[in-house]
Amino acid sequence: MKPQDVMSHPATVLTDAQRRAFFENGFVALPGYVPEHWLARLRAAMAELLERSRSKTATDSIYVLEEGHSAETPRLHRVASPQDQHPTFWQFMTDPIMTDLAADVVGPDVMFHHAKLNVKSGKGSRGFSWHQDIPAWPHTDFSPVTIGIYLDGCTDDQGPLTVAEGSHEGPLFSMYDDAGNYVVKIPDRELGWLTEDRIRRITGGPGTTLLLNCRAVHGSAPNKAESARPLLLPVYSSADSFPYTPSPIPSPHQGDIVRGRPARFASFDTRPVEMPPDWRGGYKPVWVHKNNDTKPY
Ligand SMILES: O=C(O)CCC(=O)C(=O)O
């Protein structure tokens, strides 16, 4: 569904100004949106996943280990598909607290695509280079929204998610390096336009929530603070916006209608998207490429 059609439906969570800000700037932040009773459940679920990661000695398709990880001191960069690892995450992602919020920017009928939990353990070595999300999972239009929830909040030194304001209206960049590796990183030579006045670092207290357009250029620095910076990142689209490549982060819930009704017709926005690698055989994470320096700027 296109923005003008979304806007023809009344919002249930966002104010008109917040909704307009999302479509104009490519993101909107909602301080303290998720209440403590949910955050406590989500933190408890994350703690269980962290416990399970003690037995891991290498990154796999679910657990992405941070430098220094051990059974005694579990340290995680990310958990892929947390909703398939612990029921609390799926309960949260299908609760109106999330689905009504998604509906305000994708329209009343909402489809789930995938999710991840970026734990970003303290004193970490990895950030996320400047990139765009939609090239990794192209859809028939650009309705997909990533909703990021800081479970414990995020300060400046914790590598906040950082957005280039208005960049969703610009071009899509290549996510391949010169050697043809899929590195999910915009080459530095393409970033001359990205001046400090366009950069927005999203910080805030526990439950602070960010809605991010799928074309927006974003990244984040490594977490240099002592404590982890867990950010839960479910992705939703309009029900009439269909992915046309296999997902790099597959889930049995991909395609579930989590609000409203399934679509009978697809919505198309024919602006081109560079094809990701063929991930039918699985996703080769970007961190295997040595030249991905993990610094967004
Ligand atoms: O967790 C972060 O700081 C950035 C996340 C991100 O950009 C991603 O997972 O694609």
PDB file of C-alpha atoms and ligand atoms in Angstrom:
ATOM      1  CA  MET A   1       0.000   0.000   0.000  1.00  0.00           C
ATOM      2  CA  LYS A   2       1.294   3.462  -0.905  1.00  0.00           C
ATOM      3  CA  PRO A   3       1.612   6.300   1.657  1.00  0.00           C
ATOM      4  CA  GLN A   4      -1.333   8.315   0.285  1.00  0.00           C
ATOM      5  CA  ASP A   5      -3.619   5.254   0.671  1.00  0.00           C
ATOM      6  CA  VAL A   6      -2.275   4.550   4.169  1.00  0.00           C
ATOM      7  CA  MET A   7      -3.013   8.164   5.133  1.00  0.00           C
ATOM      8  CA  SER A   8      -6.639   7.758   3.992  1.00  0.00           C
ATOM      9  CA  HIS A   9      -7.182   5.395   6.950  1.00  0.00           C
ATOM     10  CA  PRO A  10      -7.430   6.927  10.436  1.00  0.00           C
ATOM     11  CA  ALA A  11      -4.428   6.379  12.716  1.00  0.00           C
ATOM     12  CA  THR A  12      -4.960   4.567  16.009  1.00  0.00           C
ATOM     13  CA  VAL A  13      -1.637   5.129  17.795  1.00  0.00           C
ATOM     14  CA  LEU A  14       0.333   7.909  16.103  1.00  0.00           C
ATOM     15  CA  THR A  15      -0.667  11.546  15.991  1.00  0.00           C
ATOM     16  CA  ASP A  16      -1.087  13.113  12.550  1.00  0.00           C
ATOM     17  CA  ALA A  17       2.214  14.944  13.061  1.00  0.00           C
ATOM     18  CA  GLN A  18       4.068  11.703  13.914  1.00  0.00           C
ATOM     19  CA  ARG A  19       2.633   9.966  10.889  1.00  0.00           C
ATOM     20  CA  ARG A  20       3.555  12.839   8.579  1.00  0.00           C
ATOM     21  CA  ALA A  21       7.057  12.891  10.113  1.00  0.00           C
ATOM     22  CA  PHE A  22       7.452   9.176   9.316  1.00  0.00           C
ATOM     23  CA  PHE A  23       6.554   9.640   5.661  1.00  0.00           C
ATOM     24  CA  GLU A  24       8.544  12.888   5.264  1.00  0.00           C
ATOM     25  CA  ASN A  25      11.715  11.930   7.172  1.00  0.00           C
ATOM     26  CA  GLY A  26      11.737   8.143   6.750  1.00  0.00           C
ATOM     27  CA  PHE A  27      11.515   7.492  10.486  1.00  0.00           C
ATOM     28  CA  VAL A  28       9.801   8.561  13.676  1.00  0.00           C
ATOM     29  CA  ALA A  29      10.866   7.890  17.287  1.00  0.00           C
ATOM     30  CA  LEU A  30       8.401   7.360  20.142  1.00  0.00           C
ATOM     31  CA  PRO A  31      10.055   7.830  23.551  1.00  0.00           C
ATOM     32  CA  GLY A  32       8.997   5.199  26.113  1.00  0.00           C
ATOM     33  CA  TYR A  33       6.306   3.711  23.845  1.00  0.00           C
ATOM     34  CA  VAL A  34       6.475   0.109  25.139  1.00  0.00           C
ATOM     35  CA  PRO A  35       5.389  -0.111  28.805  1.00  0.00           C
ATOM     36  CA  GLU A  36       7.377  -1.777  31.553  1.00  0.00           C
ATOM     37  CA  HIS A  37       5.095  -4.838  31.873  1.00  0.00           C
ATOM     38  CA  TRP A  38       5.997  -5.842  28.296  1.00  0.00           C
ATOM     39  CA  LEU A  39       9.654  -4.862  28.653  1.00  0.00           C
ATOM     40  CA  ALA A  40       9.995  -7.094  31.738  1.00  0.00           C
ATOM     41  CA  ARG A  41       8.617 -10.080  29.797  1.00  0.00           C
ATOM     42  CA  LEU A  42      10.825  -9.385  26.790  1.00  0.00           C
ATOM     43  CA  ARG A  43      13.940  -9.036  28.963  1.00  0.00           C
ATOM     44  CA  ALA A  44      13.149 -12.341  30.699  1.00  0.00           C
ATOM     45  CA  ALA A  45      12.782 -14.045  27.303  1.00  0.00           C
ATOM     46  CA  MET A  46      16.059 -12.537  26.122  1.00  0.00           C
ATOM     47  CA  ALA A  47      17.788 -13.765  29.275  1.00  0.00           C
ATOM     48  CA  GLU A  48      16.668 -17.313  28.394  1.00  0.00           C
ATOM     49  CA  LEU A  49      18.167 -16.982  24.916  1.00  0.00           C
ATOM     50  CA  LEU A  50      21.391 -15.651  26.394  1.00  0.00           C
ATOM     51  CA  GLU A  51      21.461 -18.703  28.695  1.00  0.00           C
ATOM     52  CA  ARG A  52      21.055 -21.026  25.699  1.00  0.00           C
ATOM     53  CA  SER A  53      23.877 -19.271  23.876  1.00  0.00           C
ATOM     54  CA  ARG A  54      26.346 -20.484  26.541  1.00  0.00           C
ATOM     55  CA  SER A  55      26.651 -23.780  24.659  1.00  0.00           C
ATOM     56  CA  LYS A  56      27.565 -22.044  21.384  1.00  0.00           C
ATOM     57  CA  THR A  57      31.166 -21.895  20.341  1.00  0.00           C
ATOM     58  CA  ALA A  58      30.647 -20.339  16.899  1.00  0.00           C
ATOM     59  CA  THR A  59      28.113 -18.097  15.174  1.00  0.00           C
ATOM     60  CA  ASP A  60      25.273 -20.076  13.584  1.00  0.00           C
ATOM     61  CA  SER A  61      22.083 -19.164  11.714  1.00  0.00           C
ATOM     62  CA  ILE A  62      20.375 -18.024  14.956  1.00  0.00           C
ATOM     63  CA  TYR A  63      23.062 -16.845  17.374  1.00  0.00           C
ATOM     64  CA  VAL A  64      25.599 -14.304  16.171  1.00  0.00           C
ATOM     65  CA  LEU A  65      28.349 -14.237  18.775  1.00  0.00           C
ATOM     66  CA  GLU A  66      30.211 -11.095  19.803  1.00  0.00           C
ATOM     67  CA  GLU A  67      33.987 -11.138  20.371  1.00  0.00           C
ATOM     68  CA  GLY A  68      34.865 -12.644  23.750  1.00  0.00           C
ATOM     69  CA  HIS A  69      31.798 -14.904  23.922  1.00  0.00           C
ATOM     70  CA  SER A  70      32.234 -17.927  26.208  1.00  0.00           C
ATOM     71  CA  ALA A  71      30.098 -20.301  28.257  1.00  0.00           C
ATOM     72  CA  GLU A  72      31.030 -18.302  31.388  1.00  0.00           C
ATOM     73  CA  THR A  73      30.390 -14.882  29.807  1.00  0.00           C
ATOM     74  CA  PRO A  74      27.859 -15.113  26.992  1.00  0.00           C
ATOM     75  CA  ARG A  75      28.168 -12.198  24.584  1.00  0.00           C
ATOM     76  CA  LEU A  76      25.865 -11.771  21.607  1.00  0.00           C
ATOM     77  CA  HIS A  77      25.703  -9.457  18.643  1.00  0.00           C
ATOM     78  CA  ARG A  78      22.313 -10.727  17.458  1.00  0.00           C
ATOM     79  CA  VAL A  79      19.660 -13.451  17.749  1.00  0.00           C
ATOM     80  CA  ALA A  80      17.874 -14.080  14.418  1.00  0.00           C
ATOM     81  CA  SER A  81      14.121 -14.819  14.470  1.00  0.00           C
ATOM     82  CA  PRO A  82      13.648 -14.454  18.252  1.00  0.00           C
ATOM     83  CA  GLN A  83       9.898 -15.046  17.713  1.00  0.00           C
ATOM     84  CA  ASP A  84      10.740 -18.646  16.732  1.00  0.00           C
ATOM     85  CA  GLN A  85      13.008 -19.150  19.745  1.00  0.00           C
ATOM     86  CA  HIS A  86      10.714 -17.971  22.551  1.00  0.00           C
ATOM     87  CA  PRO A  87       6.897 -17.559  22.557  1.00  0.00           C
ATOM     88  CA  THR A  88       6.977 -14.203  24.363  1.00  0.00           C
ATOM     89  CA  PHE A  89       8.495 -12.528  21.312  1.00  0.00           C
ATOM     90  CA  TRP A  90       5.739 -13.760  18.988  1.00  0.00           C
ATOM     91  CA  GLN A  91       3.057 -12.786  21.526  1.00  0.00           C
ATOM     92  CA  PHE A  92       4.529  -9.296  21.578  1.00  0.00           C
ATOM     93  CA  MET A  93       4.900  -9.024  17.798  1.00  0.00           C
ATOM     94  CA  THR A  94       1.261 -10.026  17.251  1.00  0.00           C
ATOM     95  CA  ASP A  95      -0.144  -7.873  20.073  1.00  0.00           C
ATOM     96  CA  PRO A  96      -2.010  -4.694  19.075  1.00  0.00           C
ATOM     97  CA  ILE A  97       0.771  -2.700  20.770  1.00  0.00           C
ATOM     98  CA  MET A  98       2.856  -3.604  17.711  1.00  0.00           C
ATOM     99  CA  THR A  99       0.293  -4.394  15.013  1.00  0.00           C
ATOM    100  CA  ASP A 100      -1.781  -1.216  15.544  1.00  0.00           C
ATOM    101  CA  LEU A 101       1.425   0.807  15.461  1.00  0.00           C
ATOM    102  CA  ALA A 102       2.516  -0.880  12.225  1.00  0.00           C
ATOM    103  CA  ALA A 103      -0.964  -0.293  10.756  1.00  0.00           C
ATOM    104  CA  ASP A 104      -0.574   3.457  11.184  1.00  0.00           C
ATOM    105  CA  VAL A 105       2.236   3.432   8.609  1.00  0.00           C
ATOM    106  CA  VAL A 106       1.432   0.394   6.401  1.00  0.00           C
ATOM    107  CA  GLY A 107      -2.383   0.423   6.416  1.00  0.00           C
ATOM    108  CA  PRO A 108      -5.004  -1.633   8.269  1.00  0.00           C
ATOM    109  CA  ASP A 109      -3.966  -5.030   6.862  1.00  0.00           C
ATOM    110  CA  VAL A 110      -0.551  -6.009   8.180  1.00  0.00           C
ATOM    111  CA  MET A 111       1.777  -8.867   7.219  1.00  0.00           C
ATOM    112  CA  PHE A 112       4.785 -10.093   9.211  1.00  0.00           C
ATOM    113  CA  HIS A 113       8.085 -10.573   7.370  1.00  0.00           C
ATOM    114  CA  HIS A 114      10.953 -11.311   9.798  1.00  0.00           C
ATOM    115  CA  ALA A 115      12.583 -10.147  13.029  1.00  0.00           C
ATOM    116  CA  LYS A 116      15.880 -10.034  14.859  1.00  0.00           C
ATOM    117  CA  LEU A 117      17.092  -9.080  18.290  1.00  0.00           C
ATOM    118  CA  ASN A 118      20.270  -7.027  18.098  1.00  0.00           C
ATOM    119  CA  VAL A 119      21.692  -7.578  21.580  1.00  0.00           C
ATOM    120  CA  LYS A 120      24.927  -5.637  21.008  1.00  0.00           C
ATOM    121  CA  SER A 121      26.738  -6.745  24.149  1.00  0.00           C
ATOM    122  CA  GLY A 122      28.750  -4.094  26.026  1.00  0.00           C
ATOM    123  CA  LYS A 123      32.314  -3.197  25.012  1.00  0.00           C
ATOM    124  CA  GLY A 124      31.444  -4.699  21.646  1.00  0.00           C
ATOM    125  CA  SER A 125      33.403  -4.685  18.437  1.00  0.00           C
ATOM    126  CA  ARG A 126      30.603  -4.611  15.902  1.00  0.00           C
ATOM    127  CA  GLY A 127      28.318  -1.888  14.660  1.00  0.00           C
ATOM    128  CA  PHE A 128      26.352  -1.728  11.437  1.00  0.00           C
ATOM    129  CA  SER A 129      27.747   0.068   8.389  1.00  0.00           C
ATOM    130  CA  TRP A 130      25.566   2.576   6.575  1.00  0.00           C
ATOM    131  CA  HIS A 131      23.061   0.550   4.568  1.00  0.00           C
ATOM    132  CA  GLN A 132      19.447   0.223   3.430  1.00  0.00           C
ATOM    133  CA  ASP A 133      17.271  -2.755   4.334  1.00  0.00           C
ATOM    134  CA  ILE A 134      14.967  -3.267   1.365  1.00  0.00           C
ATOM    135  CA  PRO A 135      17.698  -4.534  -1.035  1.00  0.00           C
ATOM    136  CA  ALA A 136      18.103  -7.590   1.218  1.00  0.00           C
ATOM    137  CA  TRP A 137      14.390  -8.472   1.007  1.00  0.00           C
ATOM    138  CA  PRO A 138      12.743  -6.670  -1.945  1.00  0.00           C
ATOM    139  CA  HIS A 139       8.946  -6.342  -1.910  1.00  0.00           C
ATOM    140  CA  THR A 140       6.472  -5.374  -4.637  1.00  0.00           C
ATOM    141  CA  ASP A 141       6.293  -1.878  -3.102  1.00  0.00           C
ATOM    142  CA  PHE A 142       8.121   0.043  -0.385  1.00  0.00           C
ATOM    143  CA  SER A 143       5.628  -0.315   2.458  1.00  0.00           C
ATOM    144  CA  PRO A 144       7.805  -2.466   4.787  1.00  0.00           C
ATOM    145  CA  VAL A 145       8.580  -0.875   8.130  1.00  0.00           C
ATOM    146  CA  THR A 146      11.095  -1.999  10.725  1.00  0.00           C
ATOM    147  CA  ILE A 147       9.989  -1.261  14.269  1.00  0.00           C
ATOM    148  CA  GLY A 148      12.915  -1.029  16.684  1.00  0.00           C
ATOM    149  CA  ILE A 149      12.295  -1.272  20.436  1.00  0.00           C
ATOM    150  CA  TYR A 150      15.079  -0.514  22.906  1.00  0.00           C
ATOM    151  CA  LEU A 151      14.424  -2.976  25.749  1.00  0.00           C
ATOM    152  CA  ASP A 152      16.728  -1.110  28.168  1.00  0.00           C
ATOM    153  CA  GLY A 153      16.961   2.253  26.434  1.00  0.00           C
ATOM    154  CA  CYS A 154      20.007   3.532  24.569  1.00  0.00           C
ATOM    155  CA  THR A 155      22.577   6.224  25.315  1.00  0.00           C
ATOM    156  CA  ASP A 156      24.975   7.960  22.906  1.00  0.00           C
ATOM    157  CA  ASP A 157      27.888   5.649  23.740  1.00  0.00           C
ATOM    158  CA  GLN A 158      25.843   2.470  23.158  1.00  0.00           C
ATOM    159  CA  GLY A 159      25.843   2.731  19.361  1.00  0.00           C
ATOM    160  CA  PRO A 160      22.322   4.054  18.834  1.00  0.00           C
ATOM    161  CA  LEU A 161      20.513   3.283  15.626  1.00  0.00           C
ATOM    162  CA  THR A 162      21.409   6.250  13.420  1.00  0.00           C
ATOM    163  CA  VAL A 163      19.327   7.439  10.479  1.00  0.00           C
ATOM    164  CA  ALA A 164      20.038   9.748   7.545  1.00  0.00           C
ATOM    165  CA  GLU A 165      16.944  11.939   7.591  1.00  0.00           C
ATOM    166  CA  GLY A 166      15.044  12.023   4.294  1.00  0.00           C
ATOM    167  CA  SER A 167      17.285   9.407   2.664  1.00  0.00           C
ATOM    168  CA  HIS A 168      14.299   7.141   1.967  1.00  0.00           C
ATOM    169  CA  GLU A 169      13.366   9.542  -0.852  1.00  0.00           C
ATOM    170  CA  GLY A 170      16.791   9.156  -2.463  1.00  0.00           C
ATOM    171  CA  PRO A 171      18.329   6.335  -4.504  1.00  0.00           C
ATOM    172  CA  LEU A 172      18.918   2.773  -3.401  1.00  0.00           C
ATOM    173  CA  PHE A 173      22.640   2.016  -3.154  1.00  0.00           C
ATOM    174  CA  SER A 174      24.488  -1.172  -4.010  1.00  0.00           C
ATOM    175  CA  MET A 175      25.016  -3.542  -1.087  1.00  0.00           C
ATOM    176  CA  TYR A 176      27.838  -5.394  -2.922  1.00  0.00           C
ATOM    177  CA  ASP A 177      31.512  -4.530  -2.627  1.00  0.00           C
ATOM    178  CA  ASP A 178      33.823  -4.247  -5.622  1.00  0.00           C
ATOM    179  CA  ALA A 179      34.673  -7.953  -5.369  1.00  0.00           C
ATOM    180  CA  GLY A 180      30.984  -8.887  -5.605  1.00  0.00           C
ATOM    181  CA  ASN A 181      30.505  -9.820  -1.941  1.00  0.00           C
ATOM    182  CA  TYR A 182      27.149  -8.923  -0.409  1.00  0.00           C
ATOM    183  CA  VAL A 183      28.401  -6.744   2.446  1.00  0.00           C
ATOM    184  CA  VAL A 184      25.260  -4.683   3.296  1.00  0.00           C
ATOM    185  CA  LYS A 185      27.400  -1.560   3.312  1.00  0.00           C
ATOM    186  CA  ILE A 186      27.198   1.538   1.150  1.00  0.00           C
ATOM    187  CA  PRO A 187      30.686   2.260  -0.227  1.00  0.00           C
ATOM    188  CA  ASP A 188      32.284   5.364   1.361  1.00  0.00           C
ATOM    189  CA  ARG A 189      32.688   6.955  -2.062  1.00  0.00           C
ATOM    190  CA  GLU A 190      28.856   7.035  -2.380  1.00  0.00           C
ATOM    191  CA  LEU A 191      28.339   8.850   0.925  1.00  0.00           C
ATOM    192  CA  GLY A 192      29.499  12.392   0.057  1.00  0.00           C
ATOM    193  CA  TRP A 193      25.939  13.679   0.454  1.00  0.00           C
ATOM    194  CA  LEU A 194      25.686  12.379   4.050  1.00  0.00           C
ATOM    195  CA  THR A 195      26.499  15.462   6.102  1.00  0.00           C
ATOM    196  CA  GLU A 196      26.229  15.705   9.900  1.00  0.00           C
ATOM    197  CA  ASP A 197      23.115  17.894   9.721  1.00  0.00           C
ATOM    198  CA  ARG A 198      21.153  14.948   8.248  1.00  0.00           C
ATOM    199  CA  ILE A 199      22.292  12.402  10.834  1.00  0.00           C
ATOM    200  CA  ARG A 200      19.865  11.521  13.639  1.00  0.00           C
ATOM    201  CA  ARG A 201      21.071   9.288  16.478  1.00  0.00           C
ATOM    202  CA  ILE A 202      18.047   7.695  18.134  1.00  0.00           C
ATOM    203  CA  THR A 203      18.562   7.502  21.876  1.00  0.00           C
ATOM    204  CA  GLY A 204      16.007   7.244  24.675  1.00  0.00           C
ATOM    205  CA  GLY A 205      14.815   5.426  27.748  1.00  0.00           C
ATOM    206  CA  PRO A 206      13.507   1.850  28.014  1.00  0.00           C
ATOM    207  CA  GLY A 207      10.701   1.130  25.556  1.00  0.00           C
ATOM    208  CA  THR A 208      11.714   3.898  23.162  1.00  0.00           C
ATOM    209  CA  THR A 209      10.524   2.775  19.749  1.00  0.00           C
ATOM    210  CA  LEU A 210      11.637   3.728  16.250  1.00  0.00           C
ATOM    211  CA  LEU A 211       9.656   3.242  13.048  1.00  0.00           C
ATOM    212  CA  LEU A 212      12.070   3.023  10.119  1.00  0.00           C
ATOM    213  CA  ASN A 213      11.171   3.121   6.430  1.00  0.00           C
ATOM    214  CA  CYS A 214      12.700   0.246   4.437  1.00  0.00           C
ATOM    215  CA  ARG A 215      14.581   2.620   2.066  1.00  0.00           C
ATOM    216  CA  ALA A 216      16.099   4.805   4.812  1.00  0.00           C
ATOM    217  CA  VAL A 217      19.908   4.877   5.004  1.00  0.00           C
ATOM    218  CA  HIS A 218      20.933   3.893   8.523  1.00  0.00           C
ATOM    219  CA  GLY A 219      23.662   2.237  10.574  1.00  0.00           C
ATOM    220  CA  SER A 220      25.146   2.309  14.054  1.00  0.00           C
ATOM    221  CA  ALA A 221      28.506   2.457  15.799  1.00  0.00           C
ATOM    222  CA  PRO A 222      29.780  -0.371  18.050  1.00  0.00           C
ATOM    223  CA  ASN A 223      28.514  -0.337  21.637  1.00  0.00           C
ATOM    224  CA  LYS A 224      31.403   1.038  23.697  1.00  0.00           C
ATOM    225  CA  ALA A 225      29.481   1.155  26.993  1.00  0.00           C
ATOM    226  CA  GLU A 226      29.593  -1.520  29.711  1.00  0.00           C
ATOM    227  CA  SER A 227      26.023  -2.704  29.301  1.00  0.00           C
ATOM    228  CA  ALA A 228      24.341  -4.394  26.344  1.00  0.00           C
ATOM    229  CA  ARG A 229      21.986  -2.452  24.062  1.00  0.00           C
ATOM    230  CA  PRO A 230      19.195  -4.866  23.139  1.00  0.00           C
ATOM    231  CA  LEU A 231      17.072  -3.648  20.223  1.00  0.00           C
ATOM    232  CA  LEU A 232      14.184  -5.833  19.062  1.00  0.00           C
ATOM    233  CA  LEU A 233      13.483  -5.372  15.337  1.00  0.00           C
ATOM    234  CA  PRO A 234      10.323  -6.925  13.875  1.00  0.00           C
ATOM    235  CA  VAL A 235       9.526  -6.078  10.234  1.00  0.00           C
ATOM    236  CA  TYR A 236       5.975  -5.691   8.898  1.00  0.00           C
ATOM    237  CA  SER A 237       4.511  -4.696   5.535  1.00  0.00           C
ATOM    238  CA  SER A 238       1.126  -3.895   4.071  1.00  0.00           C
ATOM    239  CA  ALA A 239      -0.681  -7.164   3.406  1.00  0.00           C
ATOM    240  CA  ASP A 240      -0.648  -6.318  -0.329  1.00  0.00           C
ATOM    241  CA  SER A 241       3.139  -5.857  -0.442  1.00  0.00           C
ATOM    242  CA  PHE A 242       4.811  -9.177  -1.240  1.00  0.00           C
ATOM    243  CA  PRO A 243       8.462 -10.226  -1.000  1.00  0.00           C
ATOM    244  CA  TYR A 244       9.764 -11.636  -4.270  1.00  0.00           C
ATOM    245  CA  THR A 245      13.012 -13.199  -3.056  1.00  0.00           C
ATOM    246  CA  PRO A 246      13.683 -15.734  -0.275  1.00  0.00           C
ATOM    247  CA  SER A 247      14.227 -14.072   3.102  1.00  0.00           C
ATOM    248  CA  PRO A 248      17.779 -13.933   4.472  1.00  0.00           C
ATOM    249  CA  ILE A 249      16.221 -14.467   7.920  1.00  0.00           C
ATOM    250  CA  PRO A 250      13.518 -17.081   7.266  1.00  0.00           C
ATOM    251  CA  SER A 251      10.685 -17.870   9.653  1.00  0.00           C
ATOM    252  CA  PRO A 252       7.604 -20.114   9.586  1.00  0.00           C
ATOM    253  CA  HIS A 253       5.698 -16.923  10.450  1.00  0.00           C
ATOM    254  CA  GLN A 254       6.797 -15.079   7.326  1.00  0.00           C
ATOM    255  CA  GLY A 255       3.644 -13.986   5.489  1.00  0.00           C
ATOM    256  CA  ASP A 256       1.360 -14.308   8.524  1.00  0.00           C
ATOM    257  CA  ILE A 257      -1.403 -11.715   8.541  1.00  0.00           C
ATOM    258  CA  VAL A 258      -1.102 -10.228  12.022  1.00  0.00           C
ATOM    259  CA  ARG A 259      -3.848  -7.625  11.626  1.00  0.00           C
ATOM    260  CA  GLY A 260      -6.803  -7.290   9.230  1.00  0.00           C
ATOM    261  CA  ARG A 261      -7.234  -9.423   6.131  1.00  0.00           C
ATOM    262  CA  PRO A 262      -5.055 -10.969   3.404  1.00  0.00           C
ATOM    263  CA  ALA A 263      -4.868  -9.026   0.130  1.00  0.00           C
ATOM    264  CA  ARG A 264      -6.466 -10.189  -3.121  1.00  0.00           C
ATOM    265  CA  PHE A 265      -4.242  -7.989  -5.269  1.00  0.00           C
ATOM    266  CA  ALA A 266      -0.597  -6.976  -4.911  1.00  0.00           C
ATOM    267  CA  SER A 267       0.499  -3.343  -4.768  1.00  0.00           C
ATOM    268  CA  PHE A 268       3.364  -2.413  -7.127  1.00  0.00           C
ATOM    269  CA  ASP A 269       5.936   0.357  -7.010  1.00  0.00           C
ATOM    270  CA  THR A 270       8.188  -0.291  -9.972  1.00  0.00           C
ATOM    271  CA  ARG A 271      11.249   1.654  -8.769  1.00  0.00           C
ATOM    272  CA  PRO A 272      14.059  -0.882  -9.247  1.00  0.00           C
ATOM    273  CA  VAL A 273      15.828  -2.788  -6.475  1.00  0.00           C
ATOM    274  CA  GLU A 274      19.231  -4.477  -6.877  1.00  0.00           C
ATOM    275  CA  MET A 275      18.795  -8.234  -6.419  1.00  0.00           C
ATOM    276  CA  PRO A 276      20.332  -9.808  -3.302  1.00  0.00           C
ATOM    277  CA  PRO A 277      22.175 -13.122  -3.606  1.00  0.00           C
ATOM    278  CA  ASP A 278      20.039 -16.240  -3.973  1.00  0.00           C
ATOM    279  CA  TRP A 279      19.406 -17.157  -0.349  1.00  0.00           C
ATOM    280  CA  ARG A 280      17.447 -20.346  -0.971  1.00  0.00           C
ATOM    281  CA  GLY A 281      20.493 -22.166   0.316  1.00  0.00           C
ATOM    282  CA  GLY A 282      20.844 -19.964   3.407  1.00  0.00           C
ATOM    283  CA  TYR A 283      22.182 -16.569   4.334  1.00  0.00           C
ATOM    284  CA  LYS A 284      25.909 -15.841   4.391  1.00  0.00           C
ATOM    285  CA  PRO A 285      26.139 -13.181   7.093  1.00  0.00           C
ATOM    286  CA  VAL A 286      27.872  -9.934   6.214  1.00  0.00           C
ATOM    287  CA  TRP A 287      30.344 -10.281   9.067  1.00  0.00           C
ATOM    288  CA  VAL A 288      32.180 -13.071   7.271  1.00  0.00           C
ATOM    289  CA  HIS A 289      33.545 -10.438   4.897  1.00  0.00           C
ATOM    290  CA  LYS A 290      36.714  -9.015   6.388  1.00  0.00           C
ATOM    291  CA  ASN A 291      36.380  -5.739   4.503  1.00  0.00           C
ATOM    292  CA  ASN A 292      33.127  -4.858   6.264  1.00  0.00           C
ATOM    293  CA  ASP A 293      34.647  -2.511   8.792  1.00  0.00           C
ATOM    294  CA  THR A 294      31.469  -2.282  10.932  1.00  0.00           C
ATOM    295  CA  LYS A 295      31.799   1.485  11.244  1.00  0.00           C
ATOM    296  CA  PRO A 296      28.848   3.391   9.836  1.00  0.00           C
ATOM    297  CA  TYR A 297      30.755   6.686   9.723  1.00  0.00           C
TER     298      TYR A 297
HETATM  299  O1  LIG B   1      21.100  -2.564  15.821  1.00  0.00           O
HETATM  300  C1  LIG B   1      21.508  -1.574  15.217  1.00  0.00           C
HETATM  301  O2  LIG B   1      22.078  -0.658  15.784  1.00  0.00           O
HETATM  302  C2  LIG B   1      21.308  -1.418  13.737  1.00  0.00           C
HETATM  303  C3  LIG B   1      20.471  -2.496  13.160  1.00  0.00           C
HETATM  304  C4  LIG B   1      20.439  -2.565  11.681  1.00  0.00           C
HETATM  305  O3  LIG B   1      20.674  -1.616  10.983  1.00  0.00           O
HETATM  306  C5  LIG B   1      20.092  -3.838  11.070  1.00  0.00           C
HETATM  307  O4  LIG B   1      19.986  -4.853  11.782  1.00  0.00           O
HETATM  308  O5  LIG B   1      19.894  -3.850   9.832  1.00  0.00           O
END
